[in-house]
Amino acid sequence: MRFLPRLGLSAALAIAAFLSWRLLLQTPAHRRGGDLAPKAEEGFTVTLDTFLHVQQLRKRRLRAFCSQAGKVTTLASSRDEKASLLPSLRVNTKLDFLYCQVPSTGVEEWHQLLEKLEEENVTLPVPLPYRRLHAKETQLSAFNQTEIKAMLGSYTKVLFVRDPFHRLITTFLQGMGISSSFSSFVQEVLDSGIHNGSVAWKPLVSLCRPCLIQYDYVVMFGFLRQELGHLLRRAGLPAGSLPPELTDSQVQWTYRWLSEQMFSELSAQQKKQLSHFYRWDLAAFPFSSSFLSDRPSTAKTWEK
């Protein structure tokens, strides 16, 4: 019986997918994708100039966030410390990419893309000014200090970000939790805390360390196809390899509709606690349209 709510929500998602497109043109631009993201107008094309400008804005916001005290900005020396600090960072040594692996942010599609490029024996078009490491895609923390520094200095570093409330909904619908209702699941998340929580719902800042890793690209869920196309071309790789499964723009609008329903299930205290739980993500990334961004506890409360 406890799975019935999830089945009902899954059915609601299918209905919302159809309705969301009808509502698309009536939605104010400032609510689409956050104030720094490209406007997701119907037929809107993210040009290279727009993409580069948006990247500058996102990274400028990150730098402002990281300038606050208490952020991790130095790399640990011991293997255990590195494993604890960098648990979600992955590298592809064939294509020279470093990225943060967080579920439901678009990284699954990114994996498919990298696998396809490797199957097609795609290689980087220019000679590299450093010794190439020949290793399977693996955790960054598995390499030694010298290798990690070389990767941080030369690899293309990509960070995938998504509205934290949408990540919570996805995790709940996928059954990652023992709770039968969304409000009970949220309480489970809050009770677990940041340090003991699952990677599926931990804040991106604590998983991806954007104040330690100077990411070259911050890719927003909802714009994966267009943004990754520009990213691949700038890396000298074929943009035609993008998988057809990149339908995140439709999913984004579906989740916007669903968020209203599920947010109303939460108590005022839970809403406030969730905003505090994700306060770093809300400060570091352009999630101004998130249901969590308007809560009082997000107002530049960046310290632990």
PDB file of C-alpha atoms in Angstrom, residues 40-239:
ATOM      1  CA  ALA A  40      13.261  28.588 -22.292  1.00  0.00           C
ATOM      2  CA  GLU A  41      10.897  30.141 -24.816  1.00  0.00           C
ATOM      3  CA  GLU A  42       9.313  27.780 -27.301  1.00  0.00           C
ATOM      4  CA  GLY A  43      11.753  27.505 -30.182  1.00  0.00           C
ATOM      5  CA  PHE A  44      14.357  29.573 -28.328  1.00  0.00           C
ATOM      6  CA  THR A  45      17.903  28.750 -29.414  1.00  0.00           C
ATOM      7  CA  VAL A  46      20.794  29.119 -26.994  1.00  0.00           C
ATOM      8  CA  THR A  47      23.465  30.652 -29.204  1.00  0.00           C
ATOM      9  CA  LEU A  48      27.144  30.244 -28.434  1.00  0.00           C
ATOM     10  CA  ASP A  49      27.322  33.859 -27.244  1.00  0.00           C
ATOM     11  CA  THR A  50      24.360  33.304 -24.914  1.00  0.00           C
ATOM     12  CA  PHE A  51      25.871  30.091 -23.608  1.00  0.00           C
ATOM     13  CA  LEU A  52      29.219  31.726 -22.849  1.00  0.00           C
ATOM     14  CA  HIS A  53      27.561  34.728 -21.207  1.00  0.00           C
ATOM     15  CA  VAL A  54      25.416  32.512 -18.988  1.00  0.00           C
ATOM     16  CA  GLN A  55      28.492  30.498 -18.012  1.00  0.00           C
ATOM     17  CA  GLN A  56      30.221  33.705 -16.923  1.00  0.00           C
ATOM     18  CA  LEU A  57      27.232  34.678 -14.800  1.00  0.00           C
ATOM     19  CA  ARG A  58      26.988  31.274 -13.138  1.00  0.00           C
ATOM     20  CA  LYS A  59      30.705  31.160 -12.346  1.00  0.00           C
ATOM     21  CA  ARG A  60      30.641  34.732 -11.066  1.00  0.00           C
ATOM     22  CA  ARG A  61      27.882  33.745  -8.660  1.00  0.00           C
ATOM     23  CA  LEU A  62      29.961  30.743  -7.561  1.00  0.00           C
ATOM     24  CA  ARG A  63      33.019  32.933  -6.944  1.00  0.00           C
ATOM     25  CA  ALA A  64      30.925  35.280  -4.803  1.00  0.00           C
ATOM     26  CA  PHE A  65      29.653  32.324  -2.801  1.00  0.00           C
ATOM     27  CA  CYS A  66      33.128  30.841  -2.394  1.00  0.00           C
ATOM     28  CA  SER A  67      34.555  34.155  -1.198  1.00  0.00           C
ATOM     29  CA  GLN A  68      32.660  33.662   2.053  1.00  0.00           C
ATOM     30  CA  ALA A  69      34.541  32.116   4.967  1.00  0.00           C
ATOM     31  CA  GLY A  70      34.401  28.411   5.782  1.00  0.00           C
ATOM     32  CA  LYS A  71      34.555  26.958   2.259  1.00  0.00           C
ATOM     33  CA  VAL A  72      36.871  24.061   1.341  1.00  0.00           C
ATOM     34  CA  THR A  73      39.485  25.481  -1.032  1.00  0.00           C
ATOM     35  CA  THR A  74      42.528  23.220  -0.508  1.00  0.00           C
ATOM     36  CA  LEU A  75      43.068  19.612  -1.548  1.00  0.00           C
ATOM     37  CA  ALA A  76      43.623  17.005   1.171  1.00  0.00           C
ATOM     38  CA  SER A  77      46.894  15.078   0.997  1.00  0.00           C
ATOM     39  CA  SER A  78      46.029  11.649   2.425  1.00  0.00           C
ATOM     40  CA  ARG A  79      44.056   9.061   0.418  1.00  0.00           C
ATOM     41  CA  ASP A  80      41.393   8.713   3.123  1.00  0.00           C
ATOM     42  CA  GLU A  81      40.896  12.463   3.329  1.00  0.00           C
ATOM     43  CA  LYS A  82      40.638  12.725  -0.452  1.00  0.00           C
ATOM     44  CA  ALA A  83      38.092   9.907  -0.591  1.00  0.00           C
ATOM     45  CA  SER A  84      36.028  11.670   2.075  1.00  0.00           C
ATOM     46  CA  LEU A  85      36.329  15.078   0.421  1.00  0.00           C
ATOM     47  CA  LEU A  86      35.873  14.035  -3.215  1.00  0.00           C
ATOM     48  CA  PRO A  87      33.446  11.065  -3.141  1.00  0.00           C
ATOM     49  CA  SER A  88      31.407  12.118  -6.180  1.00  0.00           C
ATOM     50  CA  LEU A  89      34.124  13.364  -8.520  1.00  0.00           C
ATOM     51  CA  ARG A  90      34.826  11.238 -11.578  1.00  0.00           C
ATOM     52  CA  VAL A  91      37.267  11.450 -14.482  1.00  0.00           C
ATOM     53  CA  ASN A  92      37.352  10.143 -18.028  1.00  0.00           C
ATOM     54  CA  THR A  93      41.022   9.839 -18.922  1.00  0.00           C
ATOM     55  CA  LYS A  94      40.415   9.145 -22.605  1.00  0.00           C
ATOM     56  CA  LEU A  95      38.435  12.308 -23.284  1.00  0.00           C
ATOM     57  CA  ASP A  96      39.939  14.385 -20.466  1.00  0.00           C
ATOM     58  CA  PHE A  97      36.753  15.243 -18.604  1.00  0.00           C
ATOM     59  CA  LEU A  98      36.298  15.705 -14.881  1.00  0.00           C
ATOM     60  CA  TYR A  99      32.743  15.882 -13.559  1.00  0.00           C
ATOM     61  CA  CYS A 100      30.628  15.479 -10.458  1.00  0.00           C
ATOM     62  CA  GLN A 101      28.402  12.409 -10.382  1.00  0.00           C
ATOM     63  CA  VAL A 102      25.133  13.273  -8.634  1.00  0.00           C
ATOM     64  CA  PRO A 103      21.936  11.379  -9.531  1.00  0.00           C
ATOM     65  CA  SER A 104      19.070  13.114 -11.337  1.00  0.00           C
ATOM     66  CA  THR A 105      21.079  16.146 -12.443  1.00  0.00           C
ATOM     67  CA  GLY A 106      21.719  15.050 -16.037  1.00  0.00           C
ATOM     68  CA  VAL A 107      24.868  13.083 -15.263  1.00  0.00           C
ATOM     69  CA  GLU A 108      23.203   9.819 -16.369  1.00  0.00           C
ATOM     70  CA  GLU A 109      22.798  11.219 -19.877  1.00  0.00           C
ATOM     71  CA  TRP A 110      26.365  12.506 -19.694  1.00  0.00           C
ATOM     72  CA  HIS A 111      27.545   8.943 -18.996  1.00  0.00           C
ATOM     73  CA  GLN A 112      25.692   7.721 -22.077  1.00  0.00           C
ATOM     74  CA  LEU A 113      27.319  10.438 -24.146  1.00  0.00           C
ATOM     75  CA  LEU A 114      30.850   9.616 -22.982  1.00  0.00           C
ATOM     76  CA  GLU A 115      30.274   5.911 -23.607  1.00  0.00           C
ATOM     77  CA  LYS A 116      29.046   6.655 -27.122  1.00  0.00           C
ATOM     78  CA  LEU A 117      32.067   8.827 -27.872  1.00  0.00           C
ATOM     79  CA  GLU A 118      34.388   6.081 -26.653  1.00  0.00           C
ATOM     80  CA  GLU A 119      32.586   3.445 -28.738  1.00  0.00           C
ATOM     81  CA  GLU A 120      33.047   5.665 -31.794  1.00  0.00           C
ATOM     82  CA  ASN A 121      36.775   5.934 -30.948  1.00  0.00           C
ATOM     83  CA  VAL A 122      36.525   9.706 -30.812  1.00  0.00           C
ATOM     84  CA  THR A 123      39.781  11.333 -29.722  1.00  0.00           C
ATOM     85  CA  LEU A 124      40.755  14.858 -28.804  1.00  0.00           C
ATOM     86  CA  PRO A 125      41.703  16.820 -31.942  1.00  0.00           C
ATOM     87  CA  VAL A 126      44.872  18.506 -30.629  1.00  0.00           C
ATOM     88  CA  PRO A 127      48.056  17.106 -29.064  1.00  0.00           C
ATOM     89  CA  LEU A 128      48.161  17.392 -25.289  1.00  0.00           C
ATOM     90  CA  PRO A 129      50.977  19.196 -23.427  1.00  0.00           C
ATOM     91  CA  TYR A 130      51.114  16.539 -20.702  1.00  0.00           C
ATOM     92  CA  ARG A 131      51.471  12.785 -20.294  1.00  0.00           C
ATOM     93  CA  ARG A 132      48.160  11.059 -20.916  1.00  0.00           C
ATOM     94  CA  LEU A 133      46.885   8.722 -18.225  1.00  0.00           C
ATOM     95  CA  HIS A 134      45.445   5.465 -19.529  1.00  0.00           C
ATOM     96  CA  ALA A 135      42.788   4.383 -17.061  1.00  0.00           C
ATOM     97  CA  LYS A 136      39.135   3.510 -17.080  1.00  0.00           C
ATOM     98  CA  GLU A 137      36.652   6.112 -15.905  1.00  0.00           C
ATOM     99  CA  THR A 138      37.157   6.211 -12.161  1.00  0.00           C
ATOM    100  CA  GLN A 139      37.051   8.224  -8.979  1.00  0.00           C
ATOM    101  CA  LEU A 140      39.322  11.241  -8.852  1.00  0.00           C
ATOM    102  CA  SER A 141      40.379  10.344  -5.319  1.00  0.00           C
ATOM    103  CA  ALA A 142      41.932   7.076  -6.595  1.00  0.00           C
ATOM    104  CA  PHE A 143      44.793   9.017  -8.203  1.00  0.00           C
ATOM    105  CA  ASN A 144      47.830  10.400  -6.434  1.00  0.00           C
ATOM    106  CA  GLN A 145      48.340  14.054  -5.561  1.00  0.00           C
ATOM    107  CA  THR A 146      50.462  14.837  -8.620  1.00  0.00           C
ATOM    108  CA  GLU A 147      47.994  13.231 -11.009  1.00  0.00           C
ATOM    109  CA  ILE A 148      45.024  14.976  -9.403  1.00  0.00           C
ATOM    110  CA  LYS A 149      46.686  18.375  -9.691  1.00  0.00           C
ATOM    111  CA  ALA A 150      47.465  17.691 -13.355  1.00  0.00           C
ATOM    112  CA  MET A 151      43.848  16.745 -14.019  1.00  0.00           C
ATOM    113  CA  LEU A 152      42.504  19.791 -12.191  1.00  0.00           C
ATOM    114  CA  GLY A 153      44.767  21.978 -14.287  1.00  0.00           C
ATOM    115  CA  SER A 154      44.139  20.447 -17.704  1.00  0.00           C
ATOM    116  CA  TYR A 155      40.881  18.485 -17.851  1.00  0.00           C
ATOM    117  CA  THR A 156      37.563  20.035 -18.876  1.00  0.00           C
ATOM    118  CA  LYS A 157      35.615  20.209 -15.617  1.00  0.00           C
ATOM    119  CA  VAL A 158      31.809  19.983 -15.786  1.00  0.00           C
ATOM    120  CA  LEU A 159      29.269  20.506 -13.007  1.00  0.00           C
ATOM    121  CA  PHE A 160      25.620  19.503 -13.478  1.00  0.00           C
ATOM    122  CA  VAL A 161      23.132  21.348 -11.272  1.00  0.00           C
ATOM    123  CA  ARG A 162      19.398  21.046 -10.644  1.00  0.00           C
ATOM    124  CA  ASP A 163      16.787  22.595  -8.363  1.00  0.00           C
ATOM    125  CA  PRO A 164      17.223  20.725  -5.048  1.00  0.00           C
ATOM    126  CA  PHE A 165      13.469  20.391  -4.571  1.00  0.00           C
ATOM    127  CA  HIS A 166      13.187  18.691  -7.966  1.00  0.00           C
ATOM    128  CA  ARG A 167      15.992  16.331  -6.949  1.00  0.00           C
ATOM    129  CA  LEU A 168      14.014  15.419  -3.821  1.00  0.00           C
ATOM    130  CA  ILE A 169      10.879  14.684  -5.830  1.00  0.00           C
ATOM    131  CA  THR A 170      12.815  12.465  -8.235  1.00  0.00           C
ATOM    132  CA  THR A 171      14.400  10.551  -5.372  1.00  0.00           C
ATOM    133  CA  PHE A 172      11.011   9.993  -3.748  1.00  0.00           C
ATOM    134  CA  LEU A 173       9.379   8.809  -6.979  1.00  0.00           C
ATOM    135  CA  GLN A 174      12.232   6.366  -7.535  1.00  0.00           C
ATOM    136  CA  GLY A 175      11.473   4.780  -4.177  1.00  0.00           C
ATOM    137  CA  MET A 176      14.771   5.668  -2.533  1.00  0.00           C
ATOM    138  CA  GLY A 177      13.457   5.784   1.009  1.00  0.00           C
ATOM    139  CA  ILE A 178      11.174   3.892   3.344  1.00  0.00           C
ATOM    140  CA  SER A 179       8.502   6.575   3.659  1.00  0.00           C
ATOM    141  CA  SER A 180       5.068   6.201   2.089  1.00  0.00           C
ATOM    142  CA  SER A 181       4.288   9.928   1.834  1.00  0.00           C
ATOM    143  CA  PHE A 182       6.352  12.800   0.513  1.00  0.00           C
ATOM    144  CA  SER A 183       6.197  14.730   3.789  1.00  0.00           C
ATOM    145  CA  SER A 184       7.457  11.659   5.685  1.00  0.00           C
ATOM    146  CA  PHE A 185      10.234  11.239   3.144  1.00  0.00           C
ATOM    147  CA  VAL A 186      11.267  14.879   3.575  1.00  0.00           C
ATOM    148  CA  GLN A 187      11.391  14.363   7.324  1.00  0.00           C
ATOM    149  CA  GLU A 188      13.613  11.328   6.744  1.00  0.00           C
ATOM    150  CA  VAL A 189      15.961  13.525   4.693  1.00  0.00           C
ATOM    151  CA  LEU A 190      16.034  16.241   7.339  1.00  0.00           C
ATOM    152  CA  ASP A 191      16.650  13.751  10.147  1.00  0.00           C
ATOM    153  CA  SER A 192      19.576  12.180   8.268  1.00  0.00           C
ATOM    154  CA  GLY A 193      21.484  15.466   8.139  1.00  0.00           C
ATOM    155  CA  ILE A 194      23.990  16.573   5.521  1.00  0.00           C
ATOM    156  CA  HIS A 195      26.838  14.304   6.614  1.00  0.00           C
ATOM    157  CA  ASN A 196      24.822  11.075   6.928  1.00  0.00           C
ATOM    158  CA  GLY A 197      22.425  11.573   4.030  1.00  0.00           C
ATOM    159  CA  SER A 198      22.315   9.794   0.690  1.00  0.00           C
ATOM    160  CA  VAL A 199      24.155  11.134  -2.350  1.00  0.00           C
ATOM    161  CA  ALA A 200      20.707  11.256  -3.977  1.00  0.00           C
ATOM    162  CA  TRP A 201      19.689  14.228  -1.834  1.00  0.00           C
ATOM    163  CA  LYS A 202      22.831  15.716  -0.309  1.00  0.00           C
ATOM    164  CA  PRO A 203      23.459  19.347  -1.308  1.00  0.00           C
ATOM    165  CA  LEU A 204      25.513  19.721  -4.485  1.00  0.00           C
ATOM    166  CA  VAL A 205      28.010  22.005  -2.769  1.00  0.00           C
ATOM    167  CA  SER A 206      28.959  19.302  -0.273  1.00  0.00           C
ATOM    168  CA  LEU A 207      29.236  16.648  -2.987  1.00  0.00           C
ATOM    169  CA  CYS A 208      30.908  18.552  -5.826  1.00  0.00           C
ATOM    170  CA  ARG A 209      33.148  21.003  -3.929  1.00  0.00           C
ATOM    171  CA  PRO A 210      32.796  23.933  -6.372  1.00  0.00           C
ATOM    172  CA  CYS A 211      35.016  26.124  -4.196  1.00  0.00           C
ATOM    173  CA  LEU A 212      37.849  23.581  -4.508  1.00  0.00           C
ATOM    174  CA  ILE A 213      37.239  22.550  -8.123  1.00  0.00           C
ATOM    175  CA  GLN A 214      37.182  25.467 -10.552  1.00  0.00           C
ATOM    176  CA  TYR A 215      34.611  24.090 -12.960  1.00  0.00           C
ATOM    177  CA  ASP A 216      34.834  25.217 -16.575  1.00  0.00           C
ATOM    178  CA  TYR A 217      31.140  24.668 -17.190  1.00  0.00           C
ATOM    179  CA  VAL A 218      28.085  24.775 -14.917  1.00  0.00           C
ATOM    180  CA  VAL A 219      25.323  22.987 -16.842  1.00  0.00           C
ATOM    181  CA  MET A 220      21.729  23.560 -15.779  1.00  0.00           C
ATOM    182  CA  PHE A 221      19.158  20.777 -15.886  1.00  0.00           C
ATOM    183  CA  GLY A 222      16.470  21.819 -18.345  1.00  0.00           C
ATOM    184  CA  PHE A 223      18.972  22.985 -20.960  1.00  0.00           C
ATOM    185  CA  LEU A 224      21.168  19.901 -21.348  1.00  0.00           C
ATOM    186  CA  ARG A 225      20.878  19.379 -25.090  1.00  0.00           C
ATOM    187  CA  GLN A 226      21.740  22.925 -26.109  1.00  0.00           C
ATOM    188  CA  GLU A 227      24.380  23.521 -23.444  1.00  0.00           C
ATOM    189  CA  LEU A 228      26.142  20.180 -23.921  1.00  0.00           C
ATOM    190  CA  GLY A 229      26.164  20.773 -27.674  1.00  0.00           C
ATOM    191  CA  HIS A 230      28.149  23.982 -27.209  1.00  0.00           C
ATOM    192  CA  LEU A 231      30.360  22.322 -24.594  1.00  0.00           C
ATOM    193  CA  LEU A 232      31.281  19.455 -26.949  1.00  0.00           C
ATOM    194  CA  ARG A 233      32.047  21.759 -29.841  1.00  0.00           C
ATOM    195  CA  ARG A 234      34.302  23.917 -27.684  1.00  0.00           C
ATOM    196  CA  ALA A 235      36.114  20.752 -26.566  1.00  0.00           C
ATOM    197  CA  GLY A 236      36.621  19.768 -30.210  1.00  0.00           C
ATOM    198  CA  LEU A 237      34.203  16.832 -30.029  1.00  0.00           C
ATOM    199  CA  PRO A 238      31.199  16.037 -32.272  1.00  0.00           C
ATOM    200  CA  ALA A 239      27.985  17.532 -30.951  1.00  0.00           C
TER     201      ALA A 239
END
